[in-house]
XYZ file of C-alpha atoms in Angstrom:
343
model
C 30.752 -19.729 66.320
C 32.631 -22.382 68.331
C 31.862 -22.632 72.083
C 34.515 -24.206 74.406
C 33.389 -25.054 77.936
C 36.078 -24.811 80.613
C 35.996 -25.788 84.250
C 35.781 -22.280 85.697
C 33.939 -20.385 82.979
C 32.646 -20.563 79.521
C 34.641 -18.891 76.769
C 33.248 -18.152 73.325
C 35.782 -17.888 70.563
C 34.590 -16.557 67.167
C 35.918 -18.543 64.256
C 35.328 -17.360 60.699
C 35.371 -20.148 58.141
C 35.487 -19.131 54.493
C 35.548 -21.377 51.479
C 36.090 -20.063 48.025
C 32.978 -21.784 46.719
C 30.832 -20.374 49.546
C 31.349 -16.687 48.744
C 29.413 -15.448 45.721
C 28.763 -11.828 44.834
C 25.255 -11.969 43.410
C 25.556 -8.389 42.169
C 28.744 -8.923 40.246
C 28.364 -8.871 36.469
C 29.088 -12.145 34.776
C 28.307 -14.200 37.878
C 27.700 -17.942 37.726
C 24.890 -19.141 35.490
C 21.559 -19.535 37.179
C 22.176 -16.845 39.820
C 20.539 -13.445 40.002
C 21.726 -10.900 37.403
C 23.534 -7.712 38.324
C 21.308 -5.067 39.913
C 20.258 -2.505 37.347
C 21.740 0.893 37.959
C 19.810 2.741 35.240
C 16.259 3.870 35.616
C 13.579 4.966 33.187
C 13.420 8.480 34.604
C 17.056 9.061 33.622
C 16.475 7.666 30.144
C 13.313 9.727 29.718
C 15.228 12.913 30.528
C 18.115 11.862 28.286
C 15.886 11.266 25.247
C 13.974 14.505 25.831
C 17.243 16.455 26.138
C 18.642 14.836 22.993
C 15.557 15.995 21.092
C 15.265 19.437 22.642
C 18.939 20.392 22.901
C 18.766 21.631 26.508
C 17.633 20.417 29.913
C 15.348 23.444 30.196
C 13.404 22.558 27.058
C 13.484 18.869 27.968
C 12.042 19.615 31.414
C 9.123 21.459 29.808
C 8.429 18.477 27.529
C 8.253 15.943 30.344
C 6.833 18.171 33.101
C 9.860 18.250 35.373
C 11.950 21.033 36.831
C 15.156 22.015 35.061
C 17.219 21.157 38.142
C 15.674 17.666 38.270
C 16.399 17.160 34.549
C 19.999 18.320 34.951
C 20.445 16.024 37.945
C 19.073 13.065 35.986
C 21.536 13.653 33.143
C 24.406 13.958 35.632
C 23.359 10.732 37.347
C 23.080 8.879 34.063
C 26.521 10.007 32.892
C 28.022 9.126 36.273
C 26.401 5.695 36.221
C 27.698 4.942 32.735
C 31.052 6.563 33.389
C 30.934 8.540 30.160
C 29.712 11.878 28.864
C 26.720 11.792 26.542
C 26.668 15.400 25.369
C 29.061 18.054 24.176
C 28.382 21.291 26.036
C 28.417 24.082 23.432
C 27.500 27.387 25.044
C 24.030 26.690 26.426
C 23.277 23.816 24.063
C 23.685 20.130 24.739
C 24.681 18.299 21.563
C 24.828 14.501 21.425
C 28.355 13.136 21.146
C 29.176 9.674 19.773
C 28.270 8.039 23.100
C 24.915 9.777 23.179
C 24.184 8.868 19.585
C 24.886 5.209 20.365
C 22.579 5.278 23.401
C 19.686 7.233 21.879
C 18.032 4.516 19.733
C 18.162 1.922 22.513
C 16.904 4.373 25.138
C 14.036 5.564 22.912
C 13.077 1.978 22.137
C 13.166 1.008 25.812
C 10.886 3.922 26.725
C 8.422 2.897 24.030
C 8.355 -0.655 25.393
C 7.869 0.657 28.931
C 4.914 2.762 27.742
C 3.492 -0.333 26.078
C 3.765 -2.254 29.329
C 1.766 0.445 31.110
C -1.082 -0.038 28.654
C -0.764 -3.821 28.358
C -4.036 -4.562 30.120
C -6.005 -1.450 29.289
C -7.098 -2.392 25.752
C -5.212 0.605 24.340
C -2.095 0.497 22.218
C 1.323 1.087 23.681
C 1.517 4.855 23.368
C 0.396 7.682 21.101
C 1.657 7.074 17.577
C 4.053 9.806 16.466
C 3.878 10.218 12.701
C 5.471 12.698 10.303
C 4.252 12.981 6.713
C 5.097 15.030 3.638
C 2.547 17.625 2.563
C 1.017 15.561 -0.251
C 0.680 12.523 2.002
C -0.232 14.397 5.171
C -2.828 16.692 3.607
C -4.286 14.433 0.937
C -3.786 10.725 1.658
C -3.260 10.257 5.394
C -6.494 11.803 6.758
C -8.699 9.018 5.373
C -6.208 6.351 6.446
C -5.977 7.752 9.976
C -9.769 8.055 10.174
C -10.184 4.350 9.326
C -7.504 3.485 11.906
C -9.286 5.480 14.622
C -12.594 3.802 13.897
C -10.923 0.423 14.388
C -8.706 1.582 17.307
C -10.599 4.325 19.176
C -8.205 4.219 22.150
C -5.059 4.731 20.076
C -4.105 8.426 19.760
C -2.246 9.501 16.599
C -0.079 12.639 16.513
C 0.679 13.732 12.944
C 3.223 16.368 11.936
C 3.059 17.592 8.319
C 6.277 18.906 6.761
C 8.260 18.483 3.557
C 10.029 15.197 2.907
C 13.481 16.404 3.979
C 12.130 17.470 7.358
C 10.290 14.164 7.748
C 13.549 12.276 7.169
C 15.327 14.398 9.782
C 12.535 13.797 12.320
C 12.666 10.032 11.894
C 16.468 10.006 12.063
C 16.377 12.045 15.291
C 13.721 9.744 16.874
C 11.286 12.660 17.107
C 8.650 10.465 15.454
C 8.104 6.737 15.087
C 7.061 6.544 11.447
C 7.605 8.820 8.439
C 5.867 9.088 5.072
C 7.873 10.652 2.251
C 7.767 11.320 -1.466
C 10.645 10.395 -3.710
C 14.070 8.820 -3.166
C 15.092 10.515 0.071
C 18.176 8.677 1.325
C 19.538 8.474 4.875
C 21.974 5.831 6.185
C 20.032 5.317 9.447
C 16.628 4.790 7.904
C 14.855 1.764 6.458
C 12.631 2.643 3.478
C 9.549 0.647 2.502
C 7.934 1.434 -0.889
C 4.275 2.305 -0.475
C 1.818 3.993 -2.866
C 2.439 5.056 -6.469
C 1.898 8.599 -7.688
C 2.050 10.440 -11.026
C 3.253 13.980 -11.669
C 0.947 16.151 -13.791
C 1.046 19.633 -15.313
C -2.076 21.679 -14.509
C -3.504 25.048 -15.418
C -6.614 27.159 -14.998
C -9.529 26.121 -17.266
C -9.278 29.400 -19.149
C -5.533 29.236 -19.715
C -4.328 29.480 -23.301
C -2.717 26.009 -23.114
C -5.938 24.437 -21.857
C -7.695 24.531 -25.223
C -7.156 20.819 -25.753
C -4.194 20.802 -28.108
C -0.925 19.287 -26.944
C 1.457 21.903 -25.533
C 4.880 21.858 -27.181
C 8.154 22.028 -25.265
C 8.658 25.565 -26.595
C 5.284 26.640 -25.204
C 6.006 25.061 -21.824
C 9.413 26.785 -21.631
C 7.743 30.120 -22.347
C 5.293 29.789 -19.427
C 5.654 31.007 -15.873
C 5.607 28.080 -13.422
C 4.385 27.672 -9.858
C 6.176 24.830 -7.998
C 6.687 23.494 -4.493
C 9.465 24.708 -2.212
C 13.010 23.234 -2.252
C 13.318 20.207 0.022
C 9.924 18.767 -0.839
C 9.650 15.424 -2.605
C 7.299 16.950 -5.175
C 9.840 19.681 -5.988
C 12.629 17.142 -6.373
C 10.478 15.097 -8.781
C 9.271 18.117 -10.768
C 12.808 19.484 -11.140
C 14.068 16.152 -12.412
C 11.115 15.734 -14.765
C 10.869 19.233 -16.212
C 14.520 20.243 -16.377
C 15.614 16.955 -17.934
C 13.192 17.454 -20.830
C 12.679 21.209 -21.088
C 16.180 22.334 -20.210
C 15.078 25.443 -18.327
C 11.832 27.015 -17.138
C 10.819 30.272 -15.510
C 9.925 29.611 -11.893
C 7.702 32.456 -10.857
C 6.433 31.033 -7.558
C 7.808 28.634 -4.964
C 5.055 27.732 -2.504
C 5.175 25.509 0.550
C 1.438 24.811 0.583
C -0.414 22.542 -1.797
C -3.708 24.376 -1.375
C -2.130 27.793 -1.923
C -0.319 26.528 -5.024
C -3.539 25.132 -6.516
C -5.416 28.370 -5.823
C -2.658 30.401 -7.457
C -2.634 28.209 -10.579
C -6.434 28.429 -10.735
C -6.126 32.231 -11.188
C -4.296 31.663 -14.471
C -1.166 33.557 -13.469
C 1.021 30.434 -13.835
C 0.911 26.748 -14.683
C 1.869 24.180 -12.060
C 3.426 20.789 -11.608
C 1.943 18.693 -8.816
C 1.101 15.196 -7.660
C -1.981 13.659 -9.208
C -3.121 12.754 -5.712
C -2.856 16.426 -4.715
C -4.953 17.745 -7.618
C -7.479 14.902 -8.001
C -10.324 16.866 -6.361
C -9.515 20.063 -8.296
C -9.494 18.150 -11.598
C -12.808 16.503 -10.706
C -14.566 19.787 -9.838
C -13.108 21.643 -12.839
C -11.139 24.312 -10.965
C -7.976 22.962 -12.644
C -7.342 21.063 -15.861
C -4.542 18.682 -16.764
C -2.501 19.891 -19.722
C -1.641 17.594 -22.568
C 2.113 17.710 -23.103
C 4.813 15.762 -24.873
C 6.499 14.993 -21.578
C 6.942 11.292 -20.861
C 4.903 9.985 -17.891
C 6.594 10.273 -14.507
C 5.505 7.769 -11.894
C 7.109 7.801 -8.494
C 6.885 5.770 -5.300
C 5.767 7.180 -1.994
C 7.452 5.442 0.949
C 7.233 4.626 4.635
C 10.427 5.203 6.627
C 11.479 4.066 10.097
C 14.766 4.161 11.962
C 16.861 1.033 11.536
C 17.731 0.954 15.239
C 14.206 1.558 16.523
C 12.066 -1.336 17.644
C 8.495 -0.371 16.818
C 5.847 -1.087 19.418
C 2.771 -3.163 18.710
C 0.661 -0.120 17.874
C 3.217 1.289 15.418
C 3.651 -2.073 13.712
C -0.106 -2.441 13.388
C -0.414 1.072 11.968
C 2.233 0.401 9.308
C 0.398 -2.750 8.298
C -2.855 -0.760 8.213
C -1.235 1.706 5.782
C 0.155 -1.098 3.618
C -3.316 -2.648 3.535
C -4.645 0.644 2.170
C -2.486 0.145 -0.920
C -3.586 -3.478 -1.210
C -7.246 -2.426 -1.079
C -6.611 0.199 -3.743
C -5.014 -2.338 -6.082
C -7.562 -5.082 -5.453
C -9.792 -5.496 -8.530
C -13.354 -4.449 -7.985
C -15.692 -7.377 -7.616
C -18.091 -7.921 -10.419
C -21.583 -6.810 -9.532
C -24.215 -9.504 -9.698
C -26.587 -9.197 -12.595
């Protein structure tokens, strides 16, 4: 303001002075270095609803997952799309399917939510969030329980949620960000996943103790081709390995049973109605207690690698990273030579 005093009265004249260097929009993206960054227009609530909707396929199912109303979930998606100026889903009937924009956002949004959860627990002594793990049947039913038990003893405040499925389903779950870490059998490939070799495993042919081929003599290829077989279901890593192993050397076999449960398959084989092909890890206890026997065959040994898989675009939290290292250490402990006992 500039005040001019006259003889008869005072007159105040407003004068606005503006210099180019004086006017700075602190909220403008790409402002001068050292000034405040642009105000964030996204919020975690929107991203939480987006990730839940991407996984569930509808705002109704997403709302149930995150304890919100459907109208609030729909509004959050609408706000997020309006903020970004793009659509994130293709609306197909009553389903919401991720489009290319949504697929690009999903890994970053899921990672950001994991980091936010970790911040909430930063000073509580607990890990960032519950670990979400998917494992194949052999790993989930046979190997992982002991590993998870040791983890819980060392980290009592770290919850672990484990889903057991066949290897193909595990790969899909990791690719869709439904879980943080996957454990699979065999060479399951997916362009979005990083695969880390883990434990080794052998395939074995087993039968009931009273089976004709269990007499101790080596079973010929002709005898094996003449038998009825019990095998795992299509899509499992064990089935992929057994198909490759048996069909490459025997040409063809009679598959009498396809079973999606390791325990059910072992019980069936133990009745003598069929012979089976399974992981050595899966039948170790049955071989030890005598309910099954390993058949001697002319088949060459088949050793395969079990693996840990994570999404390439997912940044694992501290708890998930520690859990992966814990699992890797389990293999190192297994391979470590036993110390000589003192005499």
